[in-house]
PDB file of C-alpha atoms in Angstrom:
ATOM      1  CA  UNK G   1       8.725  13.717 -10.257  1.00  0.00           C
ATOM      2  CA  UNK G   2       5.059  13.865 -10.349  1.00  0.00           C
ATOM      3  CA  UNK G   3       4.601  10.889  -7.902  1.00  0.00           C
ATOM      4  CA  UNK G   4       3.387  10.496  -4.025  1.00  0.00           C
ATOM      5  CA  UNK G   5       5.109  12.876  -2.163  1.00  0.00           C
ATOM      6  CA  UNK G   6       6.058  12.597   1.770  1.00  0.00           C
ATOM      7  CA  UNK G   7       7.655  14.710   3.572  1.00  0.00           C
ATOM      8  CA  UNK G   8      10.185  13.663   5.995  1.00  0.00           C
ATOM      9  CA  UNK G   9      11.846  10.118   5.129  1.00  0.00           C
ATOM     10  CA  UNK G  10      12.392   9.839   8.763  1.00  0.00           C
ATOM     11  CA  UNK G  11      11.245  11.261  11.816  1.00  0.00           C
ATOM     12  CA  UNK G  12      12.595  10.078  15.336  1.00  0.00           C
ATOM     13  CA  UNK G  13      11.532  12.137  18.707  1.00  0.00           C
ATOM     14  CA  UNK G  14      10.658  10.942  22.083  1.00  0.00           C
ATOM     15  CA  UNK G  15       7.365   9.282  23.447  1.00  0.00           C
ATOM     16  CA  UNK G  16       5.331  11.571  24.282  1.00  0.00           C
ATOM     17  CA  UNK G  17       5.609  14.308  21.609  1.00  0.00           C
ATOM     18  CA  UNK G  18       3.520  15.821  18.723  1.00  0.00           C
ATOM     19  CA  UNK G  19       4.588  14.354  15.416  1.00  0.00           C
ATOM     20  CA  UNK G  20       2.894  15.575  12.078  1.00  0.00           C
ATOM     21  CA  UNK G  21       3.428  14.713   8.088  1.00  0.00           C
ATOM     22  CA  UNK G  22       2.453  15.869   4.496  1.00  0.00           C
ATOM     23  CA  UNK G  23       1.118  14.833   1.748  1.00  0.00           C
ATOM     24  CA  UNK G  24       1.648  15.847  -1.409  1.00  0.00           C
ATOM     25  CA  UNK G  25      -0.623  13.571  -3.864  1.00  0.00           C
ATOM     26  CA  UNK G  26      -0.566  13.186  -8.312  1.00  0.00           C
ATOM     27  CA  UNK G  27      -2.165  16.293  -9.127  1.00  0.00           C
ATOM     28  CA  UNK G  28      -5.277  15.149 -10.015  1.00  0.00           C
ATOM     29  CA  UNK G  29      -6.347  12.172  -8.036  1.00  0.00           C
ATOM     30  CA  UNK G  30      -8.753  13.991  -5.866  1.00  0.00           C
ATOM     31  CA  UNK G  31      -8.599  10.784  -3.435  1.00  0.00           C
ATOM     32  CA  UNK G  32      -6.117  10.687  -0.917  1.00  0.00           C
ATOM     33  CA  UNK G  33      -5.506   7.383   1.934  1.00  0.00           C
ATOM     34  CA  UNK G  34      -2.934   6.924   4.546  1.00  0.00           C
ATOM     35  CA  UNK G  35      -1.505   3.356   5.968  1.00  0.00           C
ATOM     36  CA  UNK G  36       0.820   2.219   8.500  1.00  0.00           C
ATOM     37  CA  UNK G  37       3.369   0.024   8.118  1.00  0.00           C
ATOM     38  CA  UNK G  38       4.624  -2.445  10.664  1.00  0.00           C
ATOM     39  CA  UNK G  39       8.089  -4.166   9.375  1.00  0.00           C
ATOM     40  CA  UNK G  40       6.974  -8.035   7.882  1.00  0.00           C
ATOM     41  CA  UNK G  41       2.881  -6.555   7.648  1.00  0.00           C
ATOM     42  CA  UNK G  42       1.713  -5.657   4.765  1.00  0.00           C
ATOM     43  CA  UNK G  43      -0.032  -1.981   5.173  1.00  0.00           C
ATOM     44  CA  UNK G  44      -3.138  -2.027   7.269  1.00  0.00           C
ATOM     45  CA  UNK G  45      -6.407   1.323   5.840  1.00  0.00           C
ATOM     46  CA  UNK G  46      -5.916   4.265   8.788  1.00  0.00           C
ATOM     47  CA  UNK G  47      -8.276   6.645   6.507  1.00  0.00           C
ATOM     48  CA  UNK G  48      -9.652   8.205   3.496  1.00  0.00           C
ATOM     49  CA  UNK G  49     -10.539  11.396   2.158  1.00  0.00           C
ATOM     50  CA  UNK G  50     -12.144  12.268  -1.098  1.00  0.00           C
ATOM     51  CA  UNK G  51     -11.770  16.012  -1.692  1.00  0.00           C
ATOM     52  CA  UNK G  52     -11.300  18.285   1.735  1.00  0.00           C
ATOM     53  CA  UNK G  53     -13.873  15.668   3.811  1.00  0.00           C
ATOM     54  CA  UNK G  54     -12.857  12.780   5.173  1.00  0.00           C
ATOM     55  CA  UNK G  55     -14.928   9.349   4.955  1.00  0.00           C
ATOM     56  CA  UNK G  56     -14.222   6.496   6.611  1.00  0.00           C
ATOM     57  CA  UNK G  57     -11.977   5.345   9.104  1.00  0.00           C
ATOM     58  CA  UNK G  58     -10.413   2.818  10.862  1.00  0.00           C
ATOM     59  CA  UNK G  59     -10.377   1.276  14.581  1.00  0.00           C
ATOM     60  CA  UNK G  60      -6.327   1.240  14.538  1.00  0.00           C
ATOM     61  CA  UNK G  61      -6.654   5.984  14.217  1.00  0.00           C
ATOM     62  CA  UNK G  62      -7.100   6.386  17.835  1.00  0.00           C
ATOM     63  CA  UNK G  63      -8.091   9.883  19.554  1.00  0.00           C
ATOM     64  CA  UNK G  64      -4.595  11.216  18.636  1.00  0.00           C
ATOM     65  CA  UNK G  65      -4.700   9.296  14.800  1.00  0.00           C
ATOM     66  CA  UNK G  66      -6.021  13.326  13.216  1.00  0.00           C
ATOM     67  CA  UNK G  67      -5.939  13.589   9.824  1.00  0.00           C
ATOM     68  CA  UNK G  68      -6.961  16.822   7.105  1.00  0.00           C
ATOM     69  CA  UNK G  69      -7.131  17.734   4.150  1.00  0.00           C
ATOM     70  CA  UNK G  70      -7.600  21.177   3.929  1.00  0.00           C
ATOM     71  CA  UNK G  71      -7.930  22.930   1.016  1.00  0.00           C
ATOM     72  CA  UNK G  72      -8.844  18.335  -1.263  1.00  0.00           C
ATOM     73  CA  UNK G  73      -5.287  19.076  -1.658  1.00  0.00           C
ATOM     74  CA  UNK G  74      -2.065  17.845   0.459  1.00  0.00           C
ATOM     75  CA  UNK G  75      -3.275  15.856   3.763  1.00  0.00           C
ATOM     76  CA  UNK G  76      -1.197  16.116   6.919  1.00  0.00           C
ATOM     77  CA  UNK G  77      -1.855  13.621  10.431  1.00  0.00           C
ATOM     78  CA  UNK G  78      -0.876  13.825  13.241  1.00  0.00           C
ATOM     79  CA  UNK G  79      -0.219  12.191  16.117  1.00  0.00           C
ATOM     80  CA  UNK G  80      -0.477  14.194  19.004  1.00  0.00           C
ATOM     81  CA  UNK G  81       1.415  12.295  22.561  1.00  0.00           C
ATOM     82  CA  UNK G  82       3.155   9.457  20.668  1.00  0.00           C
ATOM     83  CA  UNK G  83       3.807   6.171  21.923  1.00  0.00           C
ATOM     84  CA  UNK G  84       6.344   3.019  21.765  1.00  0.00           C
ATOM     85  CA  UNK G  85       3.951   1.038  19.437  1.00  0.00           C
ATOM     86  CA  UNK G  86       3.112   4.291  17.540  1.00  0.00           C
ATOM     87  CA  UNK G  87       6.144   3.328  15.753  1.00  0.00           C
ATOM     88  CA  UNK G  88       5.565   2.399  11.799  1.00  0.00           C
ATOM     89  CA  UNK G  89       6.068   2.973   8.020  1.00  0.00           C
ATOM     90  CA  UNK G  90       2.928   5.607   7.818  1.00  0.00           C
ATOM     91  CA  UNK G  91       1.791   5.196   3.457  1.00  0.00           C
ATOM     92  CA  UNK G  92       0.379   7.961   1.425  1.00  0.00           C
ATOM     93  CA  UNK G  93      -1.337   6.810  -1.288  1.00  0.00           C
ATOM     94  CA  UNK G  94      -4.018   9.441  -3.698  1.00  0.00           C
ATOM     95  CA  UNK G  95      -6.168   7.546  -6.710  1.00  0.00           C
ATOM     96  CA  UNK G  96      -8.272   9.295  -9.247  1.00  0.00           C
ATOM     97  CA  UNK G  97     -11.565   8.276  -8.256  1.00  0.00           C
ATOM     98  CA  UNK G  98     -14.405   8.456 -10.974  1.00  0.00           C
ATOM     99  CA  UNK G  99     -17.205   5.252 -11.892  1.00  0.00           C
ATOM    100  CA  UNK G 100     -14.368   3.212 -12.130  1.00  0.00           C
ATOM    101  CA  UNK G 101     -11.800   1.161 -10.213  1.00  0.00           C
ATOM    102  CA  UNK G 102      -8.202   3.259 -10.427  1.00  0.00           C
ATOM    103  CA  UNK G 103      -5.359   1.930  -8.976  1.00  0.00           C
ATOM    104  CA  UNK G 104      -4.141   3.425  -5.526  1.00  0.00           C
ATOM    105  CA  UNK G 105      -0.370   4.859  -6.053  1.00  0.00           C
ATOM    106  CA  UNK G 106       1.851   5.073  -3.509  1.00  0.00           C
ATOM    107  CA  UNK G 107       4.252   6.971  -2.095  1.00  0.00           C
ATOM    108  CA  UNK G 108       7.804   6.260  -0.397  1.00  0.00           C
ATOM    109  CA  UNK G 109       6.279   6.824   3.436  1.00  0.00           C
ATOM    110  CA  UNK G 110       7.111   8.030   6.543  1.00  0.00           C
ATOM    111  CA  UNK G 111       9.379   6.009   8.318  1.00  0.00           C
ATOM    112  CA  UNK G 112       8.786   6.979  12.522  1.00  0.00           C
ATOM    113  CA  UNK G 113      10.735   5.995  15.387  1.00  0.00           C
ATOM    114  CA  UNK G 114       9.858   6.479  18.792  1.00  0.00           C
ATOM    115  CA  UNK G 115      12.132   6.197  21.350  1.00  0.00           C
TER     116      UNK G 115
ATOM    117  CA  UNK C   1      18.440   0.059   3.197  1.00  0.00           C
ATOM    118  CA  UNK C   2      15.915  -1.737   5.117  1.00  0.00           C
ATOM    119  CA  UNK C   3      14.504  -4.542   4.699  1.00  0.00           C
ATOM    120  CA  UNK C   4      11.185  -4.705   4.117  1.00  0.00           C
ATOM    121  CA  UNK C   5       9.089  -8.298   5.625  1.00  0.00           C
ATOM    122  CA  UNK C   6      11.338  -9.581   7.444  1.00  0.00           C
ATOM    123  CA  UNK C   7       9.792 -12.908   7.792  1.00  0.00           C
ATOM    124  CA  UNK C   8       8.186 -13.681   5.116  1.00  0.00           C
ATOM    125  CA  UNK C   9       7.349 -16.604   2.662  1.00  0.00           C
ATOM    126  CA  UNK C  10       9.999 -16.434   0.687  1.00  0.00           C
ATOM    127  CA  UNK C  11      10.573 -17.727  -3.331  1.00  0.00           C
ATOM    128  CA  UNK C  12      13.853 -17.937  -4.686  1.00  0.00           C
ATOM    129  CA  UNK C  13      14.217 -18.159  -8.381  1.00  0.00           C
ATOM    130  CA  UNK C  14      16.603 -18.697 -11.146  1.00  0.00           C
ATOM    131  CA  UNK C  15      17.455 -15.185 -13.359  1.00  0.00           C
ATOM    132  CA  UNK C  16      15.422 -16.044 -16.359  1.00  0.00           C
ATOM    133  CA  UNK C  17      13.879 -18.630 -14.825  1.00  0.00           C
ATOM    134  CA  UNK C  18       9.261 -17.876 -14.517  1.00  0.00           C
ATOM    135  CA  UNK C  19       8.142 -16.794 -10.826  1.00  0.00           C
ATOM    136  CA  UNK C  20       4.536 -16.914  -9.696  1.00  0.00           C
ATOM    137  CA  UNK C  21       3.544 -15.475  -6.270  1.00  0.00           C
ATOM    138  CA  UNK C  22      -0.244 -17.226  -5.240  1.00  0.00           C
ATOM    139  CA  UNK C  23      -2.606 -14.585  -2.737  1.00  0.00           C
ATOM    140  CA  UNK C  24      -5.412 -16.166  -0.493  1.00  0.00           C
ATOM    141  CA  UNK C  25      -8.359 -13.065   0.098  1.00  0.00           C
ATOM    142  CA  UNK C  26     -10.633 -13.112   2.300  1.00  0.00           C
ATOM    143  CA  UNK C  27     -13.520 -11.436   0.967  1.00  0.00           C
ATOM    144  CA  UNK C  28     -15.900 -12.893  -1.408  1.00  0.00           C
ATOM    145  CA  UNK C  29     -17.622  -9.470  -2.693  1.00  0.00           C
ATOM    146  CA  UNK C  30     -14.179  -8.687  -3.145  1.00  0.00           C
ATOM    147  CA  UNK C  31     -14.586  -7.038  -6.824  1.00  0.00           C
ATOM    148  CA  UNK C  32     -10.760  -5.288  -7.188  1.00  0.00           C
ATOM    149  CA  UNK C  33      -7.607  -6.361  -7.137  1.00  0.00           C
ATOM    150  CA  UNK C  34      -4.015  -5.521  -7.482  1.00  0.00           C
ATOM    151  CA  UNK C  35      -0.707  -6.340  -7.477  1.00  0.00           C
ATOM    152  CA  UNK C  36       1.550  -4.889  -5.573  1.00  0.00           C
ATOM    153  CA  UNK C  37       5.826  -4.686  -5.546  1.00  0.00           C
ATOM    154  CA  UNK C  38       8.035  -3.376  -2.832  1.00  0.00           C
ATOM    155  CA  UNK C  39      11.618  -2.622  -3.065  1.00  0.00           C
ATOM    156  CA  UNK C  40      13.640  -1.847   0.527  1.00  0.00           C
ATOM    157  CA  UNK C  41      13.068   1.743   1.825  1.00  0.00           C
ATOM    158  CA  UNK C  42      10.392   2.051  -0.527  1.00  0.00           C
ATOM    159  CA  UNK C  43       6.382   3.078  -0.762  1.00  0.00           C
ATOM    160  CA  UNK C  44       4.355   0.035  -2.827  1.00  0.00           C
ATOM    161  CA  UNK C  45       4.742   0.472  -6.633  1.00  0.00           C
ATOM    162  CA  UNK C  46       1.541  -0.535  -8.112  1.00  0.00           C
ATOM    163  CA  UNK C  47       2.091  -3.542 -11.042  1.00  0.00           C
ATOM    164  CA  UNK C  48      -0.965  -4.911 -12.853  1.00  0.00           C
ATOM    165  CA  UNK C  49      -4.622  -5.040 -11.062  1.00  0.00           C
ATOM    166  CA  UNK C  50      -7.893  -7.068 -12.186  1.00  0.00           C
ATOM    167  CA  UNK C  51     -11.381  -6.693 -12.321  1.00  0.00           C
ATOM    168  CA  UNK C  52     -13.776  -9.582 -10.313  1.00  0.00           C
ATOM    169  CA  UNK C  53     -15.367  -9.829 -14.179  1.00  0.00           C
ATOM    170  CA  UNK C  54     -12.907 -11.042 -15.228  1.00  0.00           C
ATOM    171  CA  UNK C  55     -10.069 -14.272 -14.675  1.00  0.00           C
ATOM    172  CA  UNK C  56      -6.785 -12.898 -16.410  1.00  0.00           C
ATOM    173  CA  UNK C  57      -5.331 -10.438 -17.186  1.00  0.00           C
ATOM    174  CA  UNK C  58      -1.845  -9.488 -18.278  1.00  0.00           C
ATOM    175  CA  UNK C  59       1.163  -6.631 -18.593  1.00  0.00           C
ATOM    176  CA  UNK C  60       4.610  -6.526 -19.603  1.00  0.00           C
ATOM    177  CA  UNK C  61       6.184  -9.401 -18.867  1.00  0.00           C
ATOM    178  CA  UNK C  62       3.809  -9.541 -16.206  1.00  0.00           C
ATOM    179  CA  UNK C  63      -0.146 -11.928 -15.686  1.00  0.00           C
ATOM    180  CA  UNK C  64      -2.410 -11.938 -13.388  1.00  0.00           C
ATOM    181  CA  UNK C  65      -4.892 -14.779 -12.917  1.00  0.00           C
ATOM    182  CA  UNK C  66      -7.588 -14.502 -10.437  1.00  0.00           C
ATOM    183  CA  UNK C  67     -10.610 -17.359  -9.711  1.00  0.00           C
ATOM    184  CA  UNK C  68     -12.999 -15.877  -7.292  1.00  0.00           C
ATOM    185  CA  UNK C  69     -14.333 -19.770  -6.639  1.00  0.00           C
ATOM    186  CA  UNK C  70     -11.639 -20.266  -4.515  1.00  0.00           C
ATOM    187  CA  UNK C  71     -10.738 -16.839  -3.396  1.00  0.00           C
ATOM    188  CA  UNK C  72      -6.759 -17.556  -5.443  1.00  0.00           C
ATOM    189  CA  UNK C  73      -4.495 -14.720  -7.251  1.00  0.00           C
ATOM    190  CA  UNK C  74      -1.326 -15.060  -8.670  1.00  0.00           C
ATOM    191  CA  UNK C  75       0.983 -13.366  -9.751  1.00  0.00           C
ATOM    192  CA  UNK C  76       2.922 -14.390 -12.924  1.00  0.00           C
ATOM    193  CA  UNK C  77       6.756 -13.464 -13.574  1.00  0.00           C
ATOM    194  CA  UNK C  78       7.926 -13.997 -16.845  1.00  0.00           C
ATOM    195  CA  UNK C  79      12.403 -14.153 -17.505  1.00  0.00           C
ATOM    196  CA  UNK C  80      12.263 -13.118 -13.829  1.00  0.00           C
ATOM    197  CA  UNK C  81      15.520 -10.538 -12.801  1.00  0.00           C
ATOM    198  CA  UNK C  82      17.600  -9.096 -10.658  1.00  0.00           C
ATOM    199  CA  UNK C  83      15.541  -5.919 -10.688  1.00  0.00           C
ATOM    200  CA  UNK C  84      12.538  -8.321  -9.921  1.00  0.00           C
ATOM    201  CA  UNK C  85      13.730  -8.680  -5.931  1.00  0.00           C
ATOM    202  CA  UNK C  86      11.555  -7.270  -3.643  1.00  0.00           C
ATOM    203  CA  UNK C  87       8.526  -8.230  -2.048  1.00  0.00           C
ATOM    204  CA  UNK C  88       4.821  -8.055  -3.553  1.00  0.00           C
ATOM    205  CA  UNK C  89       1.991  -8.304  -2.019  1.00  0.00           C
ATOM    206  CA  UNK C  90      -1.031  -9.039  -3.136  1.00  0.00           C
ATOM    207  CA  UNK C  91      -4.652  -6.334  -1.893  1.00  0.00           C
ATOM    208  CA  UNK C  92      -8.169  -6.141  -2.426  1.00  0.00           C
ATOM    209  CA  UNK C  93     -11.083  -4.093  -2.255  1.00  0.00           C
ATOM    210  CA  UNK C  94     -14.535  -3.411  -2.503  1.00  0.00           C
ATOM    211  CA  UNK C  95     -15.890  -1.125  -4.429  1.00  0.00           C
ATOM    212  CA  UNK C  96     -13.242   2.362  -6.204  1.00  0.00           C
ATOM    213  CA  UNK C  97     -11.704   3.973  -4.009  1.00  0.00           C
ATOM    214  CA  UNK C  98     -12.031   1.835  -1.214  1.00  0.00           C
ATOM    215  CA  UNK C  99      -9.294   1.162   1.296  1.00  0.00           C
ATOM    216  CA  UNK C 100      -7.492  -2.144  -0.003  1.00  0.00           C
ATOM    217  CA  UNK C 101      -6.977  -4.803   2.113  1.00  0.00           C
ATOM    218  CA  UNK C 102      -3.263  -6.956   2.178  1.00  0.00           C
ATOM    219  CA  UNK C 103      -2.490  -9.638   1.823  1.00  0.00           C
ATOM    220  CA  UNK C 104       0.816 -11.040   4.344  1.00  0.00           C
ATOM    221  CA  UNK C 105       3.686  -9.746   1.503  1.00  0.00           C
ATOM    222  CA  UNK C 106       5.728 -12.735  -0.558  1.00  0.00           C
ATOM    223  CA  UNK C 107       9.275 -12.655  -0.581  1.00  0.00           C
ATOM    224  CA  UNK C 108      11.267 -13.146  -4.036  1.00  0.00           C
ATOM    225  CA  UNK C 109      14.338 -12.973  -4.452  1.00  0.00           C
ATOM    226  CA  UNK C 110      15.930 -13.599  -8.029  1.00  0.00           C
ATOM    227  CA  UNK C 111      20.151 -15.562  -7.947  1.00  0.00           C
ATOM    228  CA  UNK C 112      22.021 -14.675 -10.732  1.00  0.00           C
TER     229      UNK C 112
END
C-alpha cells in the first residue's frame, strides 16, 4: 500500500495524558497536512508542512499541540495534557507541491478518545 | 464501524439512478475545488477536482460542475451503485497546496 499511513488507528487515554500520532505520507509528496474531524463535520485544517518547514498553523492549534516533520518525510502530532474536547479523528494528508494545484490524499486517521 | 456524519443532509437514491450532490462555497477567491468520498471509519477519498478556469470536468461515472457566479459546486454520479453509499464533502482552497476548507457534507444512501 503506497497511500498515506497513520498510526495508531485508535488511541484511548485518560484526560491529562500526552499522546503522539504519526503520519507517513506518500513517498514523493513534499507537502503534509494535519486536519481534525468531529462527528457530523467536515475535516478542519490544523497545520501543514512543505518539506520540513511548518508553513501555517490554524488558531485551532492551541499551545498544547505541536507538530513536527524533522526530515521532511514522516510527521508527528503531539497533544499535551489532553482534554475531553480533544476527542476527534485526526487526519493526515499529503500532496505533491508544484506550480499546479495537486489534490491532497488522506490517510484513514487516528481516532482519539479521551476518558 | 463508527458512522461519519450522523446529522448530515441525506440523499436517498435508487440503484442505477443518477445522483446530484450540491455544495455552496464561501470564498470567492478560491480557485481549486475537490470532491471527496468518506466511508465509515476511513479517511476522505479523492474523487475529482476542478480549477476555477473550468466550469465542467468529467471522470469515470462522475461529473463536477462549477458555477463561480453563484459560488456553487455540484457532483453528479451516473448509474449510482451500492458502493457509492458514503458521505460526500466538497472542499475549496485558494492557491496551490494551501489548506482545504470543507463543506458540511452530504450522506448518500443507495437503495437496492
